[in-house]
C-alpha positions as semicolon CSV with decimal commas, in nm:
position;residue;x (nm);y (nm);z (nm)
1;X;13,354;4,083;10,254
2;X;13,359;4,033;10,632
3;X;13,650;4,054;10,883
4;X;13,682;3,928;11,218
5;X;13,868;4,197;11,489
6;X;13,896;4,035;11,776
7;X;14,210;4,221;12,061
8;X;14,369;4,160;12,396
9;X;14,321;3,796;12,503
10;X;14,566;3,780;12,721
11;X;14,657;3,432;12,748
12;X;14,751;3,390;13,138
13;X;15,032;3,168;13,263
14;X;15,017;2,995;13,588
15;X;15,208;3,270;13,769
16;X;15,181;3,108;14,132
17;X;15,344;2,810;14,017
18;X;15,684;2,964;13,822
19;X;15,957;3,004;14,036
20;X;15,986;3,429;14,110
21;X;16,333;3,475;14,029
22;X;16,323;3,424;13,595
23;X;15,980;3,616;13,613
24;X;16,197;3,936;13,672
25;X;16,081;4,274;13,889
26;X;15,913;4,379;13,607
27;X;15,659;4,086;13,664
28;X;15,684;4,088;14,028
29;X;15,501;4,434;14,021
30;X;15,257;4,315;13,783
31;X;15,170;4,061;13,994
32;X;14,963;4,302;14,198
33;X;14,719;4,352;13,902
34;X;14,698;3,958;13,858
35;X;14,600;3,922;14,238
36;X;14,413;4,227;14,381
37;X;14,340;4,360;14,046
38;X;14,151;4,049;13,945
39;X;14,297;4,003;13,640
40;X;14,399;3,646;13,723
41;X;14,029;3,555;13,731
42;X;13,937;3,761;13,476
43;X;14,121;3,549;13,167
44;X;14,098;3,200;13,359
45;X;13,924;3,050;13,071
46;X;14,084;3,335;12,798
47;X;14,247;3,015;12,571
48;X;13,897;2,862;12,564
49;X;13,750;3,202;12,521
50;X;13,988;3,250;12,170
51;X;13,926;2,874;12,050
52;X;13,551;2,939;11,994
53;X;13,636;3,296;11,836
54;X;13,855;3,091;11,597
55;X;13,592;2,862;11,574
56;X;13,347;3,107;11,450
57;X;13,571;3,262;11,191
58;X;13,500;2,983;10,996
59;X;13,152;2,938;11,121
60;X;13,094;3,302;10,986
61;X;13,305;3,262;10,640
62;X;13,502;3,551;10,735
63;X;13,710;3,642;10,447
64;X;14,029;3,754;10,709
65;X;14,086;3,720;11,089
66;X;14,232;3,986;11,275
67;X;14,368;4,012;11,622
68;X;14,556;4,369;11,721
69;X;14,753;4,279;12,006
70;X;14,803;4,155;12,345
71;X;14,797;3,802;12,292
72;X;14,951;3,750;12,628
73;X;14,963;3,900;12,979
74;X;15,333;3,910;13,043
75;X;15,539;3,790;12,731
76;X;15,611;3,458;12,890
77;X;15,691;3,183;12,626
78;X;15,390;2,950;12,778
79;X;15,144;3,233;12,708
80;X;15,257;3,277;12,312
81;X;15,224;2,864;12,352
82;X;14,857;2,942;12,450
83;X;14,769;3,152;12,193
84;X;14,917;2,968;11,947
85;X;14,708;2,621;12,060
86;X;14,437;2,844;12,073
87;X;14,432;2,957;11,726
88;X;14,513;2,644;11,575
89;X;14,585;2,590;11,204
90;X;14,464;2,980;11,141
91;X;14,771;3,122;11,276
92;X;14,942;2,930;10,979
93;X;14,795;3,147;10,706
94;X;14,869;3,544;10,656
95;X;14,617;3,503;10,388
96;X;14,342;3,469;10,660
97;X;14,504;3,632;10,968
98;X;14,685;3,924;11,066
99;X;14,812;3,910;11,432
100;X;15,026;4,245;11,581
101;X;15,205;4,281;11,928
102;X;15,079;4,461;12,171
103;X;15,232;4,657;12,460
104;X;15,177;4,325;12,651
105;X;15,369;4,133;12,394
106;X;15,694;4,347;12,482
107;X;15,649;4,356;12,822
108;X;16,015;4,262;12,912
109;X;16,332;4,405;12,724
110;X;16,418;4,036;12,736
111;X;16,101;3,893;12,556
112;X;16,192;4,189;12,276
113;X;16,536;4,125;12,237
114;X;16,475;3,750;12,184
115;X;16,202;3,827;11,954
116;X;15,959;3,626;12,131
117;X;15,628;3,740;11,900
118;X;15,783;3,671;11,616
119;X;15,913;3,313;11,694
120;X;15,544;3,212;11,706
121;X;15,373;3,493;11,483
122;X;15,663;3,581;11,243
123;X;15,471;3,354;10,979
124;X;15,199;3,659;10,997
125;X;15,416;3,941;10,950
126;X;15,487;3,873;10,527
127;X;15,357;4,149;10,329
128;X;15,248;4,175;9,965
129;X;15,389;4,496;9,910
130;X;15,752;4,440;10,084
131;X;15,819;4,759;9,951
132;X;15,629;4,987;10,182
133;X;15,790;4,845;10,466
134;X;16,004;5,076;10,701
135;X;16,065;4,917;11,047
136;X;16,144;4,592;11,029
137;X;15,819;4,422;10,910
138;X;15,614;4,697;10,925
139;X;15,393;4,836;10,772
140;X;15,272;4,514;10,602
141;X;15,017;4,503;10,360
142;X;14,803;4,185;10,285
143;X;14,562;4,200;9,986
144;X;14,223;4,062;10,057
145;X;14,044;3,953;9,782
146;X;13,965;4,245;9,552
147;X;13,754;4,486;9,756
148;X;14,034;4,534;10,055
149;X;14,366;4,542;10,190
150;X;14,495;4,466;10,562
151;X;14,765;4,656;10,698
152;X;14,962;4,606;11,030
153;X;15,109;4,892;11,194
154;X;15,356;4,868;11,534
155;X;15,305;5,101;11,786
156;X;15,399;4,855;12,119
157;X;15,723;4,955;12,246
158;X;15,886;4,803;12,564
159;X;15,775;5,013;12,876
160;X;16,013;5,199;13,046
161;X;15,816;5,049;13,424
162;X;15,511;4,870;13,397
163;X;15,218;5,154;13,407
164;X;15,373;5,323;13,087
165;X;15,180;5,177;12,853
166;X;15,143;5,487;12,594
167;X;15,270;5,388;12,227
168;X;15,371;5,537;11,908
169;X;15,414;5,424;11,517
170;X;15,681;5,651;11,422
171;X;15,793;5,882;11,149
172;X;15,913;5,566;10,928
173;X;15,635;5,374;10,918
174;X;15,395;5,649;10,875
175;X;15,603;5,721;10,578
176;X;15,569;5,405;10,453
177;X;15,213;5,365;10,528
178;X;15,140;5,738;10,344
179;X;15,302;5,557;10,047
180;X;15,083;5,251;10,101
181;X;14,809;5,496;10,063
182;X;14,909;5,678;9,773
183;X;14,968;5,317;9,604
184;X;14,807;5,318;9,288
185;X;14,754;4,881;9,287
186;X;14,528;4,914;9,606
187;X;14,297;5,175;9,439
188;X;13,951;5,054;9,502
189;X;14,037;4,865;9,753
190;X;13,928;4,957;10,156
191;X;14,245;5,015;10,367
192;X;14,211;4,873;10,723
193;X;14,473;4,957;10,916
194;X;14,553;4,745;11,242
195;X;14,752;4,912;11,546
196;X;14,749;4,818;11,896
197;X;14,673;5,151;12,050
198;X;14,417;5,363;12,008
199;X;14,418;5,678;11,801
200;X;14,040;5,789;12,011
201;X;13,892;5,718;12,316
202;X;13,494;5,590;12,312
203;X;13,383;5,951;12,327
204;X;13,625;6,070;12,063
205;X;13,917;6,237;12,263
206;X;14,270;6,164;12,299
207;X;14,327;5,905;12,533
208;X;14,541;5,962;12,830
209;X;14,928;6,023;12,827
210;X;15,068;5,718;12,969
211;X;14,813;5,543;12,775
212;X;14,763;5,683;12,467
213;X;14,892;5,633;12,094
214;X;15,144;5,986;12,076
215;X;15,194;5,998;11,719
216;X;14,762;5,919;11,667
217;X;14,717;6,284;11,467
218;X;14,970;6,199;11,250
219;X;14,784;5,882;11,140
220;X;14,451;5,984;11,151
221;X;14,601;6,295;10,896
222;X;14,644;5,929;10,661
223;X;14,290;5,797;10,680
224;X;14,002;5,998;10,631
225;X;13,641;5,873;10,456
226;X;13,467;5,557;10,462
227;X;13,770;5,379;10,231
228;X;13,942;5,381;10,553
229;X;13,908;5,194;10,921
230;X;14,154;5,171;11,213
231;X;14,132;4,852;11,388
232;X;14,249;4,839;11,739
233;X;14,293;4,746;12,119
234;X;14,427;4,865;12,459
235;X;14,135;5,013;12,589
236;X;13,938;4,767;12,741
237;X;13,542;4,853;12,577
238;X;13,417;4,821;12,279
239;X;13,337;5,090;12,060
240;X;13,317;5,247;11,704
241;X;13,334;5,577;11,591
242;X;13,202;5,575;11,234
243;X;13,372;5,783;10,954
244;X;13,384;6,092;10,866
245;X;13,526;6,367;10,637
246;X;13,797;6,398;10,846
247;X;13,848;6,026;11,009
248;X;13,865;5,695;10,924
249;X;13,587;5,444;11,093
250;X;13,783;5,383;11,399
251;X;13,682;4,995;11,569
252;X;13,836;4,882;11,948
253;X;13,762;4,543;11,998
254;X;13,776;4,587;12,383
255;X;13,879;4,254;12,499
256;X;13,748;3,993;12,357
257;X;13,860;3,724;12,629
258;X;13,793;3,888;12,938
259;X;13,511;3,754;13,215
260;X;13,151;3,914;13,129
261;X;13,311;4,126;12,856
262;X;13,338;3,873;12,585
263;X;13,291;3,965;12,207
264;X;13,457;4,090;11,884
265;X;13,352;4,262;11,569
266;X;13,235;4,148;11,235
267;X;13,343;4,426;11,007
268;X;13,166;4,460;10,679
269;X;13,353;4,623;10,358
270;X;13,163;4,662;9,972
271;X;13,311;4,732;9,685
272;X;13,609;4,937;9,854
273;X;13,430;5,137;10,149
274;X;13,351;5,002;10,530
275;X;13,000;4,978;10,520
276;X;12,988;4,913;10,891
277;X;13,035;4,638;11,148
278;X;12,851;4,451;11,446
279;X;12,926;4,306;11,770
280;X;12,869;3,969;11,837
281;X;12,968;3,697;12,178
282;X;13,172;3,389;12,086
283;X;12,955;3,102;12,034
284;X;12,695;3,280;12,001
285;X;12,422;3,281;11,728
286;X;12,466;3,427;11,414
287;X;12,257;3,739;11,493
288;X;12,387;4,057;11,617
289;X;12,516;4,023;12,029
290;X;12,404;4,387;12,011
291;X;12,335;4,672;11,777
292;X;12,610;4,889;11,663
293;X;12,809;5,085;11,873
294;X;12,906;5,411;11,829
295;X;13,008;5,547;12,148
């Protein structure tokens, strides 16, 4: 079976042409890292960048499509409009795509309150074990063929100023995702779990604290062997850290939209273990865009 984890596209809205005042102070300091920062130029051509990666779901046959967060820059409604065009019919089906929020996705108390992600993503949160969920929606589980299961995890949480962008799951759903575990329907089946923040930097260690994922020892504790992957964003490189006796294969997706940084994973699972993944570029050919990366 093969998987597509693709994270942080960042669809960009036309800042310099919305009027300041509805774009709120939280925005106005963000615009610094949209001008000086580059990051303006740096997703210019992001929608474009996440059509072809749709595109070569299907061009691959990927059995599921996954995305782990920050769809948009800011949590402006014309961004989760991007994303959406973007993504086209596959953001219709939970049965090939799994989409979570990242930290950019909350940006605003306003964006959460009005449930912004979920007005255009909602359709992606069902779960085929309703059960196991704790907060809200999550964790969701979505059964993928026989061999694997998906399952969505939110750790984004509304910053308290922009520049806190550390995360957490939380005691609830880590409950309901030890139960997920312990589930006797998805035995045999490879878990890959998708949360926006990352559990390990690229050389293994905790990221730092107003970046990192708080609660990541706690879920690692969940996931340990080759049944098990953690799929994720936030850091900006791609990486994997392969399994071991004590850790799941742990895959950042960098992200997958940005200027000269372009790519994604195809993620590889047999008969109920993660047999490893590659990197490829969109549009590329259907050989490896490099050789696996471990570091």
């Amino acid at each position: 079976m093969r998987f597509l984890h693709c994270s942080d596209v960042h669809m960009t809205a036309d800042y310099p042409s919305l009027p300041m005042r509805p774009l709120g102070w939280r925005r106005w300091l963000a615009m610094f890292e949209q001008t000086v920062g580059g990051r303006r130029k740096a997703y210019a051509r992001a929608p474009a960048t996440l059509a072809t990666i749709a595109q070569d779901a299907r061009r691959w046959g990927v059995d599921h499509f996954i995305l782990s967060g920050d769809v948009t820059q800011y949590a402006l409604e014309p961004e989760f409009v991007l994303a959406r065009q973007a993504l086209g019919e596959l953001a219709e089906d939970p049965g090939r795509c799994t989409i979570i929020p990242g930290n950019h996705d909350v940006f605003t108390p306003g964006s959460h309150r009005s449930g912004r992600f979920a007005r255009h993503f909602g359709q992606l949160l069902h779960s085929d074990l309703p059960e196991h969920q704790r907060e809200g929606a999550f964790p969701f589980v979505r059964l993928v063929g026989r061999d694997a299961a998906v399952v969505g995890l939110l750790s984004a949480r509304v910053p308290v100023v922009p520049g806190i962008a550390s995360g957490f799951i939380g005691a609830e759903q880590l409950e309901g995702l030890a139960a997920v575990v312990a589930d006797p329907r998805l035995e045999g089946r490879a878990l890959l779990v998708v949360v926006h923040h990352a559990p390990f930097t690229p050389g293994g260690g905790a990221d730092h604290p107003l970046h990192r994922l708080r609660d990541a020892k706690a879920l690692i504790r969940l996931l340990r062997g080759p049944r098990f992957a953690v799929l994720h964003g936030h850091i900006h490189h791609r990486y994997h850290l392969p399994a071991t006796a004590e850790r799941p294969h742990v895959f950042c997706a960098g992200s997958s939209t940005q200027a000269g940084r372009e790519g994604y994973w195809i993620i590889e699972v047999k008969e109920g273990l993660v047999v490893g993944g590659r990197q490829h570029v969109p549009g590329g050919p259907h050989t490896p865009a490099a050789a696996e990366a471990h570091a």
